[in-house]
Coordinates of C-alpha atoms in Angstrom, one line a residue:
M9 CA 63.3 -11.1 -57.3
T10 CA 62.7 -14.6 -55.6
T11 CA 66.3 -15.6 -55.2
E12 CA 66.9 -12.0 -53.5
I13 CA 63.8 -12.1 -50.7
L14 CA 65.1 -15.3 -49.9
D15 CA 69.1 -14.0 -49.4
Q16 CA 67.4 -11.4 -47.1
S17 CA 65.4 -13.9 -45.4
I18 CA 68.2 -16.1 -44.3
Q19 CA 70.4 -15.2 -41.2
K20 CA 73.7 -15.0 -40.4
T21 CA 75.3 -15.7 -37.3
A22 CA 78.4 -13.3 -35.5
L23 CA 80.7 -15.7 -37.2
Y24 CA 80.0 -15.0 -40.8
T25 CA 83.1 -13.1 -41.4
S26 CA 85.7 -16.0 -39.4
H27 CA 84.0 -18.3 -41.6
Q28 CA 85.0 -16.8 -44.4
A29 CA 88.4 -15.8 -43.4
L30 CA 89.1 -19.3 -43.1
N31 CA 87.6 -20.5 -46.1
A32 CA 84.3 -22.3 -45.0
K33 CA 81.3 -22.9 -47.5
M34 CA 78.7 -22.1 -46.0
V35 CA 75.2 -23.8 -47.3
P36 CA 71.4 -22.3 -45.4
F37 CA 69.9 -24.5 -42.9
G38 CA 67.6 -23.3 -40.0
G39 CA 66.9 -20.1 -42.0
F40 CA 71.0 -19.5 -41.3
K41 CA 73.5 -19.5 -43.3
M42 CA 75.9 -22.0 -42.1
P43 CA 79.3 -23.6 -42.2
V44 CA 78.8 -27.0 -43.9
S45 CA 83.0 -27.6 -44.0
Y46 CA 86.0 -25.7 -44.0
A47 CA 89.2 -25.7 -46.1
D48 CA 90.8 -29.3 -45.1
G49 CA 87.9 -31.5 -45.1
I50 CA 85.4 -33.2 -43.1
Q51 CA 87.0 -36.0 -42.7
S52 CA 89.6 -33.9 -40.4
E53 CA 87.7 -31.8 -38.9
Y54 CA 85.4 -35.3 -37.9
F55 CA 88.8 -36.7 -36.2
A56 CA 90.3 -33.9 -34.4
V57 CA 86.3 -34.1 -32.5
R58 CA 87.1 -37.9 -31.9
N59 CA 90.9 -37.8 -31.1
D60 CA 91.5 -34.2 -30.2
V61 CA 89.7 -30.7 -29.9
G62 CA 86.9 -29.6 -32.7
I63 CA 85.1 -26.5 -32.4
F64 CA 81.8 -25.4 -33.8
D65 CA 79.7 -22.0 -34.5
V66 CA 75.5 -23.6 -33.1
S67 CA 74.1 -19.5 -32.8
H68 CA 71.6 -20.8 -34.9
M69 CA 70.3 -22.0 -32.1
G70 CA 67.3 -20.9 -30.1
E71 CA 67.1 -20.5 -26.7
F72 CA 64.2 -19.0 -24.7
F73 CA 63.9 -18.0 -21.2
I74 CA 61.0 -18.4 -18.6
T75 CA 60.4 -17.3 -15.1
G76 CA 57.4 -16.9 -13.2
P77 CA 55.4 -18.3 -10.2
N78 CA 54.0 -20.9 -12.7
A79 CA 57.1 -21.6 -15.7
L80 CA 57.4 -25.5 -13.5
Q81 CA 54.1 -26.3 -13.8
I82 CA 53.8 -24.9 -17.2
L83 CA 57.4 -26.3 -18.3
Q84 CA 56.0 -29.5 -16.9
K85 CA 52.9 -29.5 -19.1
V86 CA 54.1 -28.6 -22.9
T87 CA 57.8 -31.1 -21.9
I88 CA 57.7 -34.4 -21.9
N89 CA 60.2 -35.3 -18.8
D90 CA 60.3 -34.0 -15.3
V91 CA 60.4 -30.9 -14.7
S92 CA 60.5 -30.6 -11.0
K93 CA 64.0 -33.1 -11.3
L94 CA 66.3 -30.9 -12.0
N95 CA 68.3 -28.4 -9.6
V96 CA 69.5 -25.0 -9.9
G97 CA 72.6 -26.1 -12.5
Q98 CA 71.8 -29.6 -14.2
A99 CA 70.3 -29.9 -17.6
Q100 CA 67.3 -32.1 -19.0
Y101 CA 67.4 -33.7 -22.6
S102 CA 63.3 -33.0 -23.3
A103 CA 60.4 -32.5 -25.9
M104 CA 57.4 -31.2 -26.8
C105 CA 54.2 -32.7 -28.4
Y106 CA 50.8 -31.9 -30.2
P107 CA 48.2 -34.3 -28.1
N108 CA 48.5 -36.8 -30.3
G109 CA 51.6 -38.1 -29.6
G110 CA 54.0 -35.6 -33.6
I111 CA 56.5 -34.5 -31.9
I112 CA 57.0 -30.7 -31.5
D113 CA 60.5 -30.4 -31.0
D114 CA 63.6 -32.4 -29.3
L115 CA 65.0 -29.4 -26.1
I116 CA 67.4 -29.2 -23.7
I117 CA 66.1 -27.2 -20.5
Y118 CA 68.7 -25.5 -17.7
R119 CA 67.1 -24.2 -14.4
K120 CA 69.4 -21.6 -13.7
S121 CA 68.6 -18.9 -9.9
D122 CA 66.1 -17.1 -11.7
G123 CA 64.4 -19.3 -14.1
Y124 CA 64.3 -21.2 -17.1
F125 CA 66.6 -21.7 -20.1
M126 CA 65.4 -23.8 -23.3
V127 CA 66.9 -24.4 -26.3
V128 CA 65.7 -25.1 -29.5
N129 CA 66.1 -26.4 -32.6
A130 CA 65.9 -23.0 -35.2
I131 CA 64.1 -23.8 -37.6
N132 CA 61.6 -25.1 -35.2
I133 CA 62.1 -21.1 -33.1
Q134 CA 58.7 -19.2 -34.4
K135 CA 57.2 -22.7 -33.9
D136 CA 57.7 -23.6 -30.5
F137 CA 57.8 -19.3 -29.7
D138 CA 54.0 -19.7 -30.0
W139 CA 53.5 -23.5 -28.8
I140 CA 54.6 -22.9 -25.7
S141 CA 52.7 -18.8 -25.2
K142 CA 48.8 -20.2 -26.1
Y143 CA 50.0 -22.4 -21.8
T144 CA 51.6 -19.5 -20.0
T145 CA 49.5 -18.1 -17.5
N146 CA 49.7 -14.0 -16.8
D147 CA 52.0 -14.0 -14.8
T148 CA 54.5 -15.9 -16.5
Y149 CA 56.8 -14.5 -18.9
L150 CA 58.1 -16.0 -21.7
E151 CA 60.9 -14.5 -23.9
D152 CA 63.3 -15.0 -26.9
I153 CA 66.6 -14.6 -26.3
S154 CA 67.1 -15.7 -29.2
S155 CA 68.8 -12.6 -31.3
D156 CA 70.8 -12.2 -27.5
I157 CA 73.1 -15.2 -27.8
S158 CA 75.6 -16.7 -29.2
L159 CA 76.5 -20.4 -28.9
V160 CA 79.9 -22.7 -29.4
A161 CA 80.1 -26.3 -28.8
L162 CA 83.9 -27.3 -27.7
Q163 CA 83.9 -30.8 -28.8
G164 CA 86.1 -33.7 -27.9
P165 CA 88.9 -35.6 -25.4
R166 CA 91.0 -32.4 -25.3
S167 CA 88.2 -30.2 -24.7
R168 CA 88.7 -29.5 -21.3
E169 CA 91.8 -29.2 -21.3
L170 CA 91.6 -26.3 -24.1
L171 CA 89.3 -24.5 -22.7
S172 CA 90.5 -24.4 -18.9
K173 CA 92.9 -22.1 -19.7
F174 CA 90.8 -19.8 -20.7
T175 CA 87.6 -19.3 -17.8
N176 CA 87.5 -19.6 -14.2
I177 CA 85.4 -22.5 -14.6
K178 CA 85.8 -25.6 -13.2
L179 CA 85.5 -27.8 -16.1
K180 CA 85.0 -31.0 -13.5
M181 CA 81.2 -30.4 -13.8
P182 CA 79.5 -33.7 -14.6
F183 CA 76.8 -33.9 -18.1
Y184 CA 74.1 -32.9 -17.7
T185 CA 75.4 -29.5 -15.9
F186 CA 76.5 -25.7 -16.4
E187 CA 78.1 -22.8 -14.6
E188 CA 78.1 -20.0 -14.9
G189 CA 81.3 -17.4 -15.3
S190 CA 84.0 -15.7 -17.1
I191 CA 85.9 -17.3 -20.2
C192 CA 88.3 -14.3 -22.1
G193 CA 86.7 -11.9 -19.8
F194 CA 83.6 -12.8 -21.0
S195 CA 80.4 -13.2 -19.0
A196 CA 79.3 -16.8 -20.1
M197 CA 77.5 -20.5 -19.7
I198 CA 79.5 -23.3 -19.9
S199 CA 77.8 -26.5 -19.9
R200 CA 78.5 -30.1 -20.4
T201 CA 76.5 -31.1 -23.1
G202 CA 77.2 -31.2 -27.3
Y203 CA 75.9 -33.6 -30.0
T204 CA 79.1 -35.4 -30.4
G205 CA 79.2 -38.0 -27.6
E206 CA 82.7 -37.4 -26.3
L207 CA 84.1 -35.4 -23.6
G208 CA 82.5 -31.6 -24.6
F209 CA 80.9 -28.4 -23.1
E210 CA 78.4 -25.7 -24.7
I211 CA 79.4 -21.7 -25.0
Y212 CA 76.6 -19.8 -24.5
V213 CA 77.6 -15.7 -25.0
S214 CA 76.5 -12.5 -26.0
E215 CA 77.1 -11.5 -29.9
E216 CA 79.5 -8.9 -29.4
A217 CA 81.9 -12.3 -27.2
V218 CA 81.3 -15.3 -29.7
I219 CA 84.0 -13.0 -32.4
N220 CA 86.8 -12.6 -29.5
I221 CA 86.6 -16.7 -28.0
W222 CA 86.3 -18.5 -31.0
N223 CA 89.7 -16.9 -31.8
E224 CA 91.1 -17.7 -29.1
L225 CA 89.8 -20.8 -29.0
V226 CA 91.0 -21.5 -32.4
N227 CA 94.4 -19.9 -32.0
A228 CA 95.0 -22.1 -29.0
G229 CA 94.3 -25.4 -31.6
A230 CA 90.3 -25.8 -31.3
Y231 CA 89.1 -27.4 -35.2
P232 CA 87.0 -25.4 -36.7
A233 CA 83.6 -27.8 -37.8
G234 CA 81.0 -27.9 -39.3
L235 CA 77.4 -29.3 -40.2
A236 CA 79.0 -32.1 -41.9
A237 CA 81.5 -33.8 -39.9
R238 CA 78.7 -32.7 -36.3
D239 CA 76.0 -34.8 -38.3
I240 CA 78.8 -37.8 -38.4
L241 CA 79.4 -37.7 -35.3
R242 CA 75.4 -37.4 -34.0
M243 CA 75.1 -40.2 -35.9
E244 CA 77.1 -42.4 -34.7
M245 CA 76.5 -41.8 -31.4
T246 CA 72.9 -43.1 -33.0
Y247 CA 71.4 -38.9 -31.6
C248 CA 68.3 -37.7 -33.4
L249 CA 67.9 -34.8 -35.7
Y250 CA 64.5 -32.9 -35.3
G251 CA 63.1 -33.5 -39.3
N252 CA 64.7 -36.4 -40.5
D253 CA 64.8 -39.4 -37.6
I254 CA 61.8 -37.0 -35.6
D255 CA 59.1 -34.1 -36.0
D256 CA 55.7 -34.7 -36.0
K257 CA 54.9 -37.9 -37.8
T258 CA 56.5 -39.9 -35.3
N259 CA 55.9 -40.1 -31.0
P260 CA 59.1 -40.3 -28.5
I261 CA 58.5 -43.6 -28.1
E262 CA 59.0 -45.6 -31.8
A263 CA 61.6 -42.8 -32.0
G264 CA 63.3 -44.6 -29.2
L265 CA 63.4 -41.7 -27.1
S266 CA 61.5 -42.9 -24.3
W267 CA 64.0 -42.8 -22.0
I268 CA 63.3 -38.3 -21.6
T269 CA 58.6 -39.5 -21.7
I270 CA 58.4 -39.6 -17.5
L271 CA 54.1 -40.7 -17.5
D272 CA 53.9 -40.8 -13.8
K273 CA 53.8 -37.5 -13.5
E274 CA 51.2 -34.8 -14.5
K275 CA 49.6 -34.8 -18.0
F276 CA 51.8 -33.8 -20.9
I277 CA 50.2 -32.8 -24.1
G278 CA 50.2 -36.3 -25.8
Y279 CA 50.0 -38.1 -22.8
D280 CA 47.4 -40.2 -23.6
R281 CA 48.4 -41.0 -27.2
I282 CA 52.2 -41.7 -25.7
Q283 CA 50.4 -43.4 -23.2
Q284 CA 48.6 -45.7 -25.3
E285 CA 51.8 -46.6 -27.7
K286 CA 53.9 -47.1 -24.2
S287 CA 52.0 -49.8 -23.7
G288 CA 50.5 -52.1 -27.2
N289 CA 54.0 -51.4 -27.9
S290 CA 54.3 -49.5 -30.4
K291 CA 54.5 -50.5 -34.3
R292 CA 57.5 -49.4 -35.1
R293 CA 60.6 -47.9 -34.3
L294 CA 64.5 -46.7 -34.9
V295 CA 66.4 -48.1 -35.3
A296 CA 70.7 -48.3 -36.0
F297 CA 71.9 -50.5 -39.0
L298 CA 75.7 -51.0 -40.3
M299 CA 76.0 -51.9 -43.8
E300 CA 77.7 -54.5 -45.0
E301 CA 78.5 -54.4 -48.1
R302 CA 79.3 -51.4 -49.6
G303 CA 77.7 -48.9 -49.6
I304 CA 76.0 -45.8 -47.9
P305 CA 72.6 -44.7 -47.0
R306 CA 70.4 -41.8 -47.7
S307 CA 66.8 -40.1 -45.9
G308 CA 64.7 -42.2 -47.9
Y309 CA 66.2 -45.0 -49.5
D310 CA 63.6 -47.7 -48.9
V311 CA 63.9 -50.7 -46.6
Y312 CA 63.3 -54.3 -47.3
V313 CA 63.0 -57.7 -45.2
E314 CA 62.3 -60.7 -48.0
G315 CA 61.2 -58.5 -50.6
R316 CA 59.4 -56.9 -48.6
N317 CA 59.5 -53.1 -47.4
V318 CA 59.2 -52.7 -44.0
G319 CA 60.5 -49.2 -43.4
F320 CA 62.4 -46.3 -45.2
V321 CA 66.4 -44.5 -44.0
T322 CA 66.1 -41.4 -42.2
S323 CA 70.1 -40.3 -41.8
G324 CA 72.3 -42.6 -42.9
T325 CA 75.8 -41.2 -43.9
Q326 CA 80.3 -42.9 -44.1
S327 CA 81.5 -43.5 -40.6
P328 CA 84.6 -42.9 -40.4
S329 CA 85.5 -44.9 -37.6
L330 CA 83.8 -48.2 -39.5
N331 CA 84.7 -47.3 -42.7
S332 CA 81.0 -48.2 -42.8
G333 CA 77.8 -47.1 -43.8
I334 CA 76.1 -46.2 -41.1
G335 CA 72.0 -45.5 -40.8
L336 CA 68.8 -45.0 -38.8
A337 CA 66.1 -46.6 -40.0
Y338 CA 62.2 -46.9 -39.3
V339 CA 61.2 -50.4 -39.3
D340 CA 57.8 -52.4 -38.8
A341 CA 57.7 -54.9 -36.7
P342 CA 58.8 -57.2 -36.3
F343 CA 61.4 -57.0 -38.0
N344 CA 63.1 -54.8 -36.1
K345 CA 64.8 -56.8 -33.5
I346 CA 68.9 -56.2 -33.1
G347 CA 70.5 -58.7 -35.3
Q348 CA 67.5 -58.9 -38.2
K349 CA 69.0 -58.7 -41.7
I350 CA 67.5 -55.5 -44.0
S351 CA 68.5 -55.1 -47.9
I352 CA 68.6 -50.8 -48.0
Q353 CA 67.9 -49.9 -51.9
I354 CA 70.4 -47.4 -53.6
R355 CA 69.9 -46.8 -56.8
N356 CA 68.6 -50.0 -58.1
K357 CA 70.7 -52.7 -56.2
Y358 CA 69.6 -54.0 -52.6
L359 CA 72.8 -54.2 -50.0
V360 CA 72.5 -55.7 -47.2
G361 CA 72.6 -54.1 -44.0
V362 CA 71.4 -55.6 -40.3
I363 CA 70.5 -53.7 -37.1
V364 CA 73.3 -53.2 -34.0
K365 CA 72.3 -52.0 -30.4
P366 CA 73.0 -48.5 -30.6
P367 CA 75.4 -46.8 -30.4
F368 CA 77.9 -47.6 -33.6
I369 CA 80.4 -45.5 -31.3
K370 CA 81.3 -45.7 -27.7
G371 CA 81.7 -42.0 -27.2
T372 CA 83.4 -41.0 -24.2
S373 CA 81.3 -38.1 -22.1
L374 CA 79.8 -39.8 -20.1
H375 CA 83.1 -40.9 -18.7
H376 CA 84.8 -38.3 -17.9

């Protein structure tokens, strides 16, 4: 009985049957059945994105629309970046925090002509919506439009060339900007964003349109890629994953997100606690480390320096490009400086790694 109930509560994206047709291995993720990998395997998907062009179904993500005369004021209060800096057509990476500085979610805000479009993590949709609702005023309209929107990410050095054949949108747009127009004859919003570090675009369309667009792009050579390849790609760029590297027990400063934490705007929720953290030099930091001995670090593994437990791994994998284990970990001061040798306990062995300057791989996204 319980498994039946569980299955009913897991949602499917509009592309579910398309994934099945491609022999995808489906797993539950963020409340959705999502493809973890396809028939040719994770390595092929990974190299397609790094060297050519891959396509991801990211329709599990949540989308809100916030409009009204106080929309900016409310977003300034609930998010840590400076929303007032956004012009129409621009996007911004940000986060929301509790009063104690713990991260509720990381997110992207898009400034449209008629309001603000916010993209949040699938697992946090209801929590985020309830949190923002607490601060909305009568003349502000907050709408959860997640079920109306499908999202695919086209990523890789050849993504612009491929996508240009199907859209009237000029794709020579700067990183973190977006345009609206049509793709394969359907209305779409295309943004120059992604989670891979490569040149890439995220395509927001209706549920009706997405199957057609997915099929057209796949038939034209976009390589379907799943969650496993996406996870390796984002780790190589040291992009945080909510629930692994950041959560309500971590704050933006120790997570290395001080670049999106703007303390000289009006006070946001969590401001006082985060300011203390920033001025008091946080005790621990999220660091990137490279294994010097053969071994794959995994979430939850302990980190040691000279026999002393100084932290724990939050994300880890084998990097196909570096042919080495890589990971992210919270490590206590003073052992979290670049160049510090650490040991990771992998089963009953202590294997040596070194803290390195992120990212592990220089993506192409900023230079195109």
